[in-house]
Amino acid sequence: MQVLVLLSQARGAVISRDELIERCWGGRIVGENAINRVISRIRQLASELGLDCFLLETITKVGYRMVVTAEAQPSAVKDLYPPWPLAERKPPAAPAPASNRERGYGTRETTRRRFIGAGTALAGLGAAGAWFWSTRRAHQPDPRALEFHRRGQIAQRQGVAEQVRQAIAFFRQATEIDPLYADAWGGLALSYRHILEGFAEGNLESLPGLIESSAQRALALDPDNADARVALAMIDPNFRNWERIERDLIRIERDHPDHWFVQGQLGIARYETGRWRDGLPHTERQLEIEPFIPIPHVNRARALWSLGRLHEAEAVLDQAVARWPGNFLPWGLKYTFLLSNRRAPAAAAFVMNPEVRPENLRPEGVEARVVLARAVERGDPADVAASLADQRAMSAFVDSAPITAPVFLLLGRADLALLTVERYFLGSAASEIGPAVPPPSRYERRYTLFLFMPNMAPLWTTPRFAALLNRIGLEGYWRATRTVPDYRQAG
């Protein structure tokens, strides 16, 4: 609350981290994580309460400022806070001590009223915030466009198809209201890139043009727009572009170290080349910036599992499943984690729990996973045969390889696992695991991080796996960057 009040009293001016520490922590030495957690909580409260009155901006390498988006209510501000000239920035005199009840903390209801009252009063900063915005930037965004942009950001970060579509709709409306609003164009470019990544249906041939068009509009208005820069950098997939994309992301990170998506993608760039140890700090930094996004929690659990930190990985998965019940990503990884670590009965029980199971999972999908758990636990020939048939049916869809290849290994069929990954990355003629498929086109995504997870370890020492790494270019990447994947460092 002290940070919230300090930022609001600044009337749109930038508050440095040093000043935050001095004013809110009494000058005590505090770590970066302490400040990041507070800033994240304030941002989350702003979105959850729906007060629609302010946004919190990170000013790279400087500090933070509050940008007000609601109509001004000067009287409310005057009643709540005494005047505080920016030139002095002196805190108001400390009031005489009061009891909890006098301060409004006597009951839950009084606490709620005071907090809502504070939020309403913050809306009164509109006039000062709008003035500050217009003096610092050539363009003052329309308040309606600001609101659509804010809601687009919330939708964009959920990483599910319907929300990505919703984000695009919000960003489009923001650009229609205010065509000179760079952040709205940048958000639109990044959301189109999410579709290209497979988070929603879209035409692979038209999406790059939409990304470039939106990003260039953003950069014409703001040459350093982070969303636009990262969207352009990642039109091509990571696959076979690992070195260039990682280099571009590092450049963007230097200018925007607090950008949630840049940090997340830097982590993924390292995971895709088998470097879990190098990528994990970026995922953890992403979670410090934006803790309420499911995908980074899943990526963190993958990294911890791959680094042998099993207890921590399971704790992250349990938290993610509890926080987002029914979300397939954490739910699916938790089942895979239990199954791959020879805890098949626990995996079967997890699948049978309707409270956390995805609602769109059909009964036959539940039954297939229970049969698979039983096949892994007992090795009954009938269960093994049924599970193999199920995986072969899934393999008709080439994109299922990151799921089916590890299962083939669990069922003792390394030959089918190798066929699956070769077909996925290189294309193949018709075989026992599916029809013929061509090699991936330029914009098709192929993900390599699953190759370096512990449930793929039986393949790591095989000659065919080594040949595959060479053919898809990973060996060349490791030589060029003088890096070594973690599984080789561990022997």
Short mmCIF file of C-alpha atoms in Angstrom, two decimals:
data_model
loop_
_atom_site.label_atom_id
_atom_site.label_comp_id
_atom_site.label_asym_id
_atom_site.label_seq_id
_atom_site.Cartn_x
_atom_site.Cartn_y
_atom_site.Cartn_z
CA MET A 1 0.00 0.00 0.00
CA GLN A 2 2.89 2.37 0.69
CA VAL A 3 4.20 1.84 -2.85
CA LEU A 4 0.71 2.36 -4.29
CA VAL A 5 0.26 5.62 -2.38
CA LEU A 6 3.75 6.85 -3.29
CA LEU A 7 3.18 6.28 -7.01
CA SER A 8 -0.25 7.93 -6.94
CA GLN A 9 0.99 10.98 -5.04
CA ALA A 10 3.74 11.46 -7.61
CA ARG A 11 1.01 12.58 -10.07
CA GLY A 12 2.48 10.66 -13.02
CA ALA A 13 6.15 11.36 -12.33
CA VAL A 14 8.68 8.55 -12.43
CA ILE A 15 9.64 7.05 -9.06
CA SER A 16 13.05 5.37 -9.08
CA ARG A 17 13.76 2.08 -7.34
CA ASP A 18 16.11 3.88 -4.98
CA GLU A 19 13.33 6.24 -3.97
CA LEU A 20 10.93 3.33 -3.49
CA ILE A 21 13.44 1.70 -1.12
CA GLU A 22 14.04 4.93 0.76
CA ARG A 23 10.38 5.86 1.16
CA CYS A 24 8.69 2.47 1.53
CA TRP A 25 11.37 0.26 3.07
CA GLY A 26 12.99 2.93 5.22
CA GLY A 27 16.24 2.74 3.28
CA ARG A 28 16.83 -0.87 4.31
CA ILE A 29 18.67 -3.13 1.88
CA VAL A 30 16.08 -5.13 -0.07
CA GLY A 31 16.50 -7.42 -3.06
CA GLU A 32 15.13 -6.90 -6.55
CA ASN A 33 12.59 -9.67 -5.94
CA ALA A 34 10.94 -7.73 -3.09
CA ILE A 35 10.25 -4.73 -5.32
CA ASN A 36 9.21 -6.89 -8.27
CA ARG A 37 6.70 -8.79 -6.14
CA VAL A 38 5.07 -5.57 -4.93
CA ILE A 39 4.86 -4.12 -8.44
CA SER A 40 3.35 -7.38 -9.75
CA ARG A 41 0.74 -7.38 -6.98
CA ILE A 42 -0.28 -3.80 -7.72
CA ARG A 43 -0.67 -4.61 -11.42
CA GLN A 44 -2.71 -7.71 -10.61
CA LEU A 45 -4.97 -5.75 -8.26
CA ALA A 46 -5.55 -3.11 -10.93
CA SER A 47 -6.75 -5.77 -13.36
CA GLU A 48 -8.74 -7.88 -10.89
CA LEU A 49 -10.62 -5.05 -9.16
CA GLY A 50 -11.75 -3.60 -12.46
CA LEU A 51 -11.45 -0.03 -11.19
CA ASP A 52 -10.27 1.04 -14.68
CA CYS A 53 -8.36 3.96 -13.24
CA PHE A 54 -4.64 3.43 -13.68
CA LEU A 55 -1.85 1.48 -15.34
CA LEU A 56 1.61 0.93 -13.89
CA GLU A 57 4.44 1.53 -16.37
CA THR A 58 8.01 0.29 -16.07
CA ILE A 59 10.47 2.93 -17.27
CA THR A 60 13.50 0.87 -18.28
CA LYS A 61 16.57 1.44 -16.10
CA VAL A 62 14.79 4.29 -14.30
CA GLY A 63 11.79 3.20 -12.25
CA TYR A 64 7.98 3.20 -12.35
CA ARG A 65 5.13 5.60 -12.92
CA MET A 66 1.38 5.48 -12.63
CA VAL A 67 -0.59 6.45 -15.74
CA VAL A 68 -4.17 7.37 -14.96
CA THR A 69 -6.88 6.33 -17.43
CA ALA A 70 -10.13 7.40 -15.76
CA GLU A 71 -11.94 10.73 -15.57
CA ALA A 72 -10.50 13.21 -13.09
CA GLN A 73 -12.09 13.58 -9.67
CA PRO A 74 -9.97 16.34 -8.08
CA SER A 75 -12.16 16.60 -5.00
CA ALA A 76 -11.64 12.93 -4.15
CA VAL A 77 -7.88 13.33 -4.42
CA LYS A 78 -7.93 16.43 -2.28
CA ASP A 79 -9.92 14.67 0.43
CA LEU A 80 -7.68 11.62 0.51
CA TYR A 81 -4.22 13.13 0.11
CA PRO A 82 -2.75 16.49 1.13
CA PRO A 83 -1.08 18.60 -1.60
CA TRP A 84 2.41 17.32 -2.49
CA PRO A 85 4.39 19.47 -4.97
CA LEU A 86 6.56 17.41 -7.29
CA ALA A 87 9.53 19.70 -6.64
CA GLU A 88 9.58 18.77 -2.97
CA ARG A 89 8.31 15.18 -2.94
CA LYS A 90 8.06 15.27 0.85
CA PRO A 91 5.79 12.78 2.57
CA PRO A 92 2.95 14.07 4.71
CA ALA A 93 3.56 14.31 8.42
CA ALA A 94 2.90 11.08 10.24
CA PRO A 95 -0.52 11.12 11.97
CA ALA A 96 -0.97 10.33 15.61
CA PRO A 97 -1.19 6.62 16.40
CA ALA A 98 -4.69 5.19 16.11
CA SER A 99 -6.31 1.91 16.97
CA ASN A 100 -7.00 -0.68 14.32
CA ARG A 101 -10.71 0.10 14.44
CA GLU A 102 -10.07 3.84 14.06
CA ARG A 103 -7.91 3.11 11.02
CA GLY A 104 -10.73 1.10 9.46
CA TYR A 105 -9.18 -2.32 9.99
CA GLY A 106 -11.65 -3.44 12.64
CA THR A 107 -13.67 -5.66 10.31
CA ARG A 108 -13.36 -7.19 6.86
CA GLU A 109 -16.14 -4.93 5.59
CA THR A 110 -14.47 -1.71 6.74
CA THR A 111 -11.20 -2.83 5.16
CA ARG A 112 -12.99 -3.50 1.89
CA ARG A 113 -14.69 -0.08 1.96
CA ARG A 114 -11.44 1.74 2.60
CA PHE A 115 -9.68 -0.08 -0.23
CA ILE A 116 -12.47 0.62 -2.69
CA GLY A 117 -12.48 4.22 -1.47
CA ALA A 118 -8.76 4.46 -2.16
CA GLY A 119 -9.28 3.01 -5.64
CA THR A 120 -12.03 5.53 -6.36
CA ALA A 121 -9.81 8.33 -5.17
CA LEU A 122 -7.01 7.19 -7.48
CA ALA A 123 -9.36 7.83 -10.38
CA GLY A 124 -9.15 11.47 -9.41
CA LEU A 125 -5.58 11.59 -10.64
CA GLY A 126 -6.85 11.61 -14.24
CA ALA A 127 -6.22 15.29 -14.92
CA ALA A 128 -2.69 15.25 -13.56
CA GLY A 129 -1.85 11.96 -15.26
CA ALA A 130 -3.22 13.14 -18.61
CA TRP A 131 -1.19 16.35 -18.32
CA PHE A 132 1.98 14.40 -17.56
CA TRP A 133 1.38 12.04 -20.48
CA SER A 134 0.89 14.90 -22.94
CA THR A 135 4.02 16.71 -21.78
CA ARG A 136 6.23 13.62 -21.96
CA ARG A 137 4.97 12.19 -25.25
CA ALA A 138 3.97 13.71 -28.55
CA HIS A 139 0.77 11.69 -28.60
CA GLN A 140 -1.77 11.29 -25.82
CA PRO A 141 -3.69 8.02 -26.30
CA ASP A 142 -7.45 8.14 -26.23
CA PRO A 143 -8.65 6.83 -22.81
CA ARG A 144 -10.93 4.33 -24.56
CA ALA A 145 -7.99 2.98 -26.55
CA LEU A 146 -5.98 2.70 -23.34
CA GLU A 147 -8.70 0.56 -21.82
CA PHE A 148 -8.97 -1.74 -24.84
CA HIS A 149 -5.18 -2.07 -24.81
CA ARG A 150 -5.17 -2.98 -21.11
CA ARG A 151 -7.80 -5.65 -21.60
CA GLY A 152 -5.99 -6.94 -24.68
CA GLN A 153 -2.82 -7.39 -22.64
CA ILE A 154 -4.69 -9.44 -20.02
CA ALA A 155 -6.25 -11.68 -22.67
CA GLN A 156 -3.02 -12.04 -24.64
CA ARG A 157 -1.08 -13.42 -21.68
CA GLN A 158 -3.38 -16.36 -20.99
CA GLY A 159 -1.99 -18.43 -23.86
CA VAL A 160 -5.27 -20.11 -24.88
CA ALA A 161 -6.96 -19.90 -28.27
CA GLU A 162 -10.12 -18.05 -27.32
CA GLN A 163 -8.17 -15.46 -25.31
CA VAL A 164 -5.66 -14.83 -28.11
CA ARG A 165 -8.59 -14.16 -30.45
CA GLN A 166 -10.08 -11.86 -27.83
CA ALA A 167 -6.77 -10.01 -27.48
CA ILE A 168 -6.67 -9.37 -31.23
CA ALA A 169 -10.22 -8.01 -31.12
CA PHE A 170 -9.34 -5.65 -28.25
CA PHE A 171 -6.12 -4.41 -29.87
CA ARG A 172 -7.89 -3.86 -33.20
CA GLN A 173 -10.54 -1.77 -31.47
CA ALA A 174 -7.80 0.24 -29.75
CA THR A 175 -6.15 1.00 -33.11
CA GLU A 176 -9.49 1.93 -34.67
CA ILE A 177 -10.21 4.37 -31.84
CA ASP A 178 -6.69 5.78 -31.86
CA PRO A 179 -4.61 4.97 -34.98
CA LEU A 180 -1.61 6.82 -33.50
CA TYR A 181 -1.39 4.59 -30.40
CA ALA A 182 1.87 2.66 -30.88
CA ASP A 183 1.37 0.21 -28.01
CA ALA A 184 -1.93 -0.98 -29.49
CA TRP A 185 -0.25 -1.74 -32.83
CA GLY A 186 2.58 -3.52 -31.02
CA GLY A 187 0.15 -5.60 -29.00
CA LEU A 188 -1.71 -6.54 -32.18
CA ALA A 189 1.54 -7.67 -33.85
CA LEU A 190 2.47 -9.81 -30.87
CA SER A 191 -0.99 -11.42 -30.74
CA TYR A 192 -0.81 -12.31 -34.44
CA ARG A 193 2.54 -13.91 -33.68
CA HIS A 194 0.84 -16.01 -30.96
CA ILE A 195 -1.46 -17.43 -33.64
CA LEU A 196 1.56 -18.21 -35.81
CA GLU A 197 2.92 -20.13 -32.80
CA GLY A 198 -0.20 -22.32 -32.78
CA PHE A 199 -2.23 -20.84 -29.92
CA ALA A 200 -5.21 -20.42 -32.27
CA GLU A 201 -6.17 -21.32 -35.82
CA GLY A 202 -4.77 -19.13 -38.58
CA ASN A 203 -3.42 -19.07 -42.12
CA LEU A 204 0.35 -19.54 -42.02
CA GLU A 205 0.82 -17.69 -45.28
CA SER A 206 -1.09 -14.53 -44.31
CA LEU A 207 0.02 -14.17 -40.69
CA PRO A 208 3.60 -12.97 -41.37
CA GLY A 209 2.24 -10.08 -43.43
CA LEU A 210 -0.20 -9.12 -40.67
CA ILE A 211 2.60 -9.24 -38.09
CA GLU A 212 4.92 -7.10 -40.22
CA SER A 213 2.22 -4.58 -41.05
CA SER A 214 1.15 -4.08 -37.43
CA ALA A 215 4.71 -4.05 -36.11
CA GLN A 216 5.90 -1.50 -38.65
CA ARG A 217 2.98 0.78 -37.76
CA ALA A 218 4.03 0.54 -34.11
CA LEU A 219 7.70 1.22 -34.84
CA ALA A 220 6.88 4.20 -37.04
CA LEU A 221 5.14 5.72 -34.02
CA ASP A 222 7.60 4.44 -31.41
CA PRO A 223 10.91 3.09 -32.80
CA ASP A 224 11.62 1.21 -29.56
CA ASN A 225 8.27 -0.53 -29.12
CA ALA A 226 9.18 -3.84 -27.47
CA ASP A 227 6.11 -5.82 -28.55
CA ALA A 228 6.69 -4.91 -32.19
CA ARG A 229 10.40 -5.67 -32.04
CA VAL A 230 9.96 -9.12 -30.54
CA ALA A 231 7.09 -9.97 -32.90
CA LEU A 232 9.28 -9.17 -35.90
CA ALA A 233 12.22 -11.08 -34.44
CA MET A 234 10.11 -14.21 -34.06
CA ILE A 235 8.10 -14.45 -37.25
CA ASP A 236 10.35 -17.36 -38.18
CA PRO A 237 10.27 -20.33 -35.78
CA ASN A 238 13.05 -21.10 -33.32
CA PHE A 239 13.66 -24.31 -35.26
CA ARG A 240 16.86 -23.90 -37.30
CA ASN A 241 16.94 -20.18 -36.42
CA TRP A 242 18.15 -20.66 -32.86
CA GLU A 243 21.29 -18.52 -33.06
CA ARG A 244 19.73 -15.54 -34.86
CA ILE A 245 16.61 -15.43 -32.67
CA GLU A 246 18.60 -15.71 -29.44
CA ARG A 247 20.88 -12.89 -30.59
CA ASP A 248 17.90 -10.65 -31.47
CA LEU A 249 16.19 -11.36 -28.15
CA ILE A 250 19.36 -10.46 -26.23
CA ARG A 251 19.43 -7.10 -28.00
CA ILE A 252 15.80 -6.41 -27.13
CA GLU A 253 16.36 -7.49 -23.53
CA ARG A 254 19.12 -4.89 -23.15
CA ASP A 255 16.59 -2.16 -23.90
CA HIS A 256 13.61 -3.80 -22.17
CA PRO A 257 14.87 -5.99 -19.27
CA ASP A 258 11.42 -5.97 -17.63
CA HIS A 259 9.43 -7.10 -20.66
CA TRP A 260 7.59 -10.28 -19.64
CA PHE A 261 7.53 -11.85 -23.09
CA VAL A 262 11.17 -11.13 -23.96
CA GLN A 263 12.30 -12.83 -20.75
CA GLY A 264 10.04 -15.81 -21.42
CA GLN A 265 11.22 -16.24 -24.99
CA LEU A 266 14.88 -16.04 -23.97
CA GLY A 267 14.23 -18.91 -21.60
CA ILE A 268 12.51 -20.93 -24.32
CA ALA A 269 15.35 -20.19 -26.77
CA ARG A 270 17.76 -21.85 -24.35
CA TYR A 271 15.40 -24.76 -23.63
CA GLU A 272 15.01 -25.43 -27.35
CA THR A 273 18.77 -26.04 -27.53
CA GLY A 274 18.92 -28.27 -24.46
CA ARG A 275 20.21 -25.55 -22.11
CA TRP A 276 17.79 -25.78 -19.20
CA ARG A 277 20.23 -24.29 -16.72
CA ASP A 278 20.78 -21.19 -18.88
CA GLY A 279 17.08 -20.70 -19.58
CA LEU A 280 15.60 -21.15 -16.10
CA PRO A 281 16.64 -17.71 -14.74
CA HIS A 282 14.76 -16.03 -17.61
CA THR A 283 11.58 -17.99 -16.91
CA GLU A 284 11.85 -17.15 -13.23
CA ARG A 285 12.35 -13.49 -14.08
CA GLN A 286 9.27 -13.64 -16.31
CA LEU A 287 7.27 -15.00 -13.37
CA GLU A 288 8.50 -12.19 -11.13
CA ILE A 289 7.21 -9.69 -13.69
CA GLU A 290 3.94 -11.52 -14.48
CA PRO A 291 3.13 -14.30 -12.00
CA PHE A 292 -0.40 -14.97 -13.24
CA ILE A 293 0.33 -16.58 -16.61
CA PRO A 294 0.06 -20.40 -16.78
CA ILE A 295 2.60 -21.14 -19.53
CA PRO A 296 5.71 -19.87 -17.68
CA HIS A 297 4.79 -22.07 -14.71
CA VAL A 298 4.72 -25.06 -17.04
CA ASN A 299 8.07 -24.07 -18.56
CA ARG A 300 9.59 -23.66 -15.11
CA ALA A 301 8.39 -27.11 -14.10
CA ARG A 302 9.88 -28.61 -17.28
CA ALA A 303 13.22 -26.96 -16.56
CA LEU A 304 13.30 -28.04 -12.91
CA TRP A 305 12.41 -31.62 -13.87
CA SER A 306 15.08 -31.67 -16.57
CA LEU A 307 17.66 -30.41 -14.06
CA GLY A 308 16.79 -33.23 -11.66
CA ARG A 309 14.98 -30.99 -9.15
CA LEU A 310 11.95 -33.26 -8.95
CA HIS A 311 10.41 -32.05 -5.69
CA GLU A 312 10.51 -28.44 -6.85
CA ALA A 313 9.07 -29.36 -10.26
CA GLU A 314 6.14 -31.19 -8.70
CA ALA A 315 5.45 -28.31 -6.30
CA VAL A 316 5.30 -25.88 -9.25
CA LEU A 317 2.94 -28.21 -11.12
CA ASP A 318 0.68 -28.65 -8.10
CA GLN A 319 0.45 -24.90 -7.69
CA ALA A 320 -0.30 -24.39 -11.39
CA VAL A 321 -2.99 -27.11 -11.46
CA ALA A 322 -4.62 -25.58 -8.36
CA ARG A 323 -4.46 -22.07 -9.76
CA TRP A 324 -5.74 -22.97 -13.23
CA PRO A 325 -8.00 -26.03 -12.80
CA GLY A 326 -8.95 -27.47 -16.15
CA ASN A 327 -6.08 -25.85 -18.05
CA PHE A 328 -4.66 -28.61 -20.23
CA LEU A 329 -1.00 -27.47 -20.16
CA PRO A 330 -0.21 -27.85 -16.44
CA TRP A 331 -2.64 -30.77 -16.15
CA GLY A 332 -1.03 -32.67 -19.03
CA LEU A 333 2.51 -32.10 -17.78
CA LYS A 334 1.57 -33.23 -14.26
CA TYR A 335 0.20 -36.52 -15.67
CA THR A 336 3.32 -37.00 -17.81
CA PHE A 337 5.58 -36.17 -14.87
CA LEU A 338 3.94 -38.78 -12.63
CA LEU A 339 3.89 -41.42 -15.36
CA SER A 340 7.50 -40.86 -16.44
CA ASN A 341 8.75 -41.04 -12.87
CA ARG A 342 7.21 -44.49 -12.40
CA ARG A 343 4.31 -43.29 -10.32
CA ALA A 344 1.64 -44.80 -12.53
CA PRO A 345 -1.03 -45.32 -9.81
CA ALA A 346 -0.75 -41.66 -8.84
CA ALA A 347 -1.02 -40.69 -12.53
CA ALA A 348 -4.21 -42.76 -12.93
CA ALA A 349 -5.74 -41.25 -9.79
CA PHE A 350 -4.85 -37.76 -11.02
CA VAL A 351 -6.60 -38.36 -14.34
CA MET A 352 -9.71 -39.61 -12.56
CA ASN A 353 -10.04 -36.44 -10.44
CA PRO A 354 -12.81 -34.37 -12.12
CA GLU A 355 -12.06 -31.25 -10.07
CA VAL A 356 -8.85 -30.49 -11.96
CA ARG A 357 -9.41 -32.38 -15.21
CA PRO A 358 -9.96 -30.33 -18.40
CA GLU A 359 -13.66 -30.13 -19.15
CA ASN A 360 -13.19 -30.77 -22.88
CA LEU A 361 -11.37 -34.07 -22.24
CA ARG A 362 -13.68 -36.81 -23.49
CA PRO A 363 -14.37 -39.99 -21.50
CA GLU A 364 -12.37 -42.05 -24.01
CA GLY A 365 -9.40 -39.74 -23.41
CA VAL A 366 -9.65 -40.34 -19.67
CA GLU A 367 -9.89 -44.11 -20.21
CA ALA A 368 -6.91 -44.16 -22.60
CA ARG A 369 -4.72 -42.43 -20.00
CA VAL A 370 -5.82 -44.83 -17.27
CA VAL A 371 -5.02 -47.80 -19.53
CA LEU A 372 -1.62 -46.29 -20.32
CA ALA A 373 -0.86 -45.87 -16.62
CA ARG A 374 -1.83 -49.49 -16.04
CA ALA A 375 0.34 -50.62 -18.97
CA VAL A 376 3.36 -48.77 -17.59
CA GLU A 377 2.80 -50.13 -14.08
CA ARG A 378 2.00 -53.78 -14.84
CA GLY A 379 3.13 -54.40 -18.42
CA ASP A 380 -0.01 -56.38 -19.22
CA PRO A 381 0.18 -57.28 -22.94
CA ALA A 382 -3.42 -56.28 -23.61
CA ASP A 383 -2.96 -52.85 -22.01
CA VAL A 384 0.38 -52.33 -23.80
CA ALA A 385 -1.19 -53.24 -27.16
CA ALA A 386 -4.14 -50.90 -26.56
CA SER A 387 -1.83 -48.05 -25.62
CA LEU A 388 0.43 -48.61 -28.64
CA ALA A 389 -2.62 -48.57 -30.92
CA ASP A 390 -3.77 -45.33 -29.31
CA GLN A 391 -0.37 -43.68 -29.83
CA ARG A 392 -0.21 -44.82 -33.46
CA ALA A 393 -3.62 -43.23 -34.03
CA MET A 394 -2.38 -39.97 -32.51
CA SER A 395 0.75 -40.14 -34.68
CA ALA A 396 -1.41 -39.56 -37.77
CA PHE A 397 -1.13 -35.92 -36.66
CA VAL A 398 2.55 -35.13 -37.04
CA ASP A 399 2.39 -32.33 -34.44
CA SER A 400 1.65 -34.92 -31.75
CA ALA A 401 5.28 -36.17 -31.80
CA PRO A 402 6.37 -34.36 -28.60
CA ILE A 403 3.63 -36.32 -26.79
CA THR A 404 3.75 -39.70 -28.53
CA ALA A 405 7.53 -40.20 -28.74
CA PRO A 406 8.06 -40.29 -24.93
CA VAL A 407 5.10 -42.64 -24.57
CA PHE A 408 6.55 -45.06 -27.13
CA LEU A 409 9.69 -45.10 -24.97
CA LEU A 410 7.67 -45.83 -21.82
CA LEU A 411 6.10 -48.75 -23.64
CA GLY A 412 9.51 -50.12 -24.64
CA ARG A 413 9.39 -49.14 -28.32
CA ALA A 414 12.45 -46.98 -28.92
CA ASP A 415 12.21 -47.80 -32.63
CA LEU A 416 8.79 -46.13 -32.87
CA ALA A 417 10.01 -43.16 -30.84
CA LEU A 418 12.87 -42.62 -33.28
CA LEU A 419 10.57 -42.92 -36.29
CA THR A 420 8.26 -40.38 -34.68
CA VAL A 421 10.89 -37.70 -34.09
CA GLU A 422 12.53 -38.21 -37.51
CA ARG A 423 9.15 -37.86 -39.22
CA TYR A 424 8.35 -34.76 -37.15
CA PHE A 425 11.55 -32.88 -37.98
CA LEU A 426 12.47 -34.19 -41.42
CA GLY A 427 9.29 -35.52 -43.01
CA SER A 428 8.98 -39.12 -44.13
CA ALA A 429 7.32 -41.67 -46.37
CA ALA A 430 4.34 -43.62 -45.05
CA SER A 431 5.24 -45.93 -42.18
CA GLU A 432 3.66 -47.88 -39.37
CA ILE A 433 3.24 -44.70 -37.34
CA GLY A 434 1.41 -42.66 -39.96
CA PRO A 435 1.03 -41.44 -43.52
CA ALA A 436 3.74 -39.68 -45.52
CA VAL A 437 4.48 -36.09 -44.50
CA PRO A 438 6.65 -33.43 -46.19
CA PRO A 439 9.40 -31.57 -44.33
CA PRO A 440 8.12 -28.54 -42.42
CA SER A 441 7.62 -25.35 -44.41
CA ARG A 442 9.29 -22.07 -43.49
CA TYR A 443 6.72 -20.88 -40.95
CA GLU A 444 5.69 -24.26 -39.51
CA ARG A 445 6.74 -24.65 -35.90
CA ARG A 446 8.85 -27.61 -34.80
CA TYR A 447 9.83 -27.72 -31.13
CA THR A 448 13.05 -29.36 -29.96
CA LEU A 449 12.96 -28.83 -26.19
CA PHE A 450 11.10 -32.12 -25.63
CA LEU A 451 14.14 -33.97 -27.01
CA PHE A 452 16.13 -32.97 -23.94
CA MET A 453 13.63 -33.85 -21.23
CA PRO A 454 14.37 -36.83 -18.96
CA ASN A 455 11.64 -39.01 -20.47
CA MET A 456 13.60 -38.97 -23.77
CA ALA A 457 16.89 -40.06 -22.17
CA PRO A 458 16.84 -43.62 -23.64
CA LEU A 459 17.47 -42.08 -27.09
CA TRP A 460 20.38 -39.81 -26.17
CA THR A 461 23.15 -42.37 -26.70
CA THR A 462 21.79 -43.91 -29.91
CA PRO A 463 23.52 -43.24 -33.25
CA ARG A 464 20.24 -42.33 -34.94
CA PHE A 465 19.57 -39.63 -32.34
CA ALA A 466 23.05 -38.17 -32.88
CA ALA A 467 22.48 -38.20 -36.65
CA LEU A 468 19.14 -36.43 -36.19
CA LEU A 469 20.71 -33.64 -34.12
CA ASN A 470 23.27 -33.13 -36.85
CA ARG A 471 20.73 -33.09 -39.67
CA ILE A 472 18.42 -30.54 -38.07
CA GLY A 473 21.33 -28.21 -37.28
CA LEU A 474 21.65 -28.40 -33.51
CA GLU A 475 25.21 -29.72 -33.64
CA GLY A 476 26.13 -26.75 -35.81
CA TYR A 477 24.45 -24.37 -33.36
CA TRP A 478 26.38 -25.77 -30.39
CA ARG A 479 29.66 -25.47 -32.29
CA ALA A 480 28.97 -21.92 -33.46
CA THR A 481 27.88 -20.68 -30.03
CA ARG A 482 30.37 -22.79 -28.05
CA THR A 483 27.61 -24.09 -25.85
CA VAL A 484 26.89 -27.59 -24.58
CA PRO A 485 23.45 -29.04 -23.83
CA ASP A 486 22.89 -30.00 -20.21
CA TYR A 487 22.42 -33.70 -20.90
CA ARG A 488 25.99 -33.91 -22.21
CA GLN A 489 27.41 -31.96 -19.29
CA ALA A 490 25.81 -34.48 -16.97
CA GLY A 491 27.48 -37.31 -18.85
#
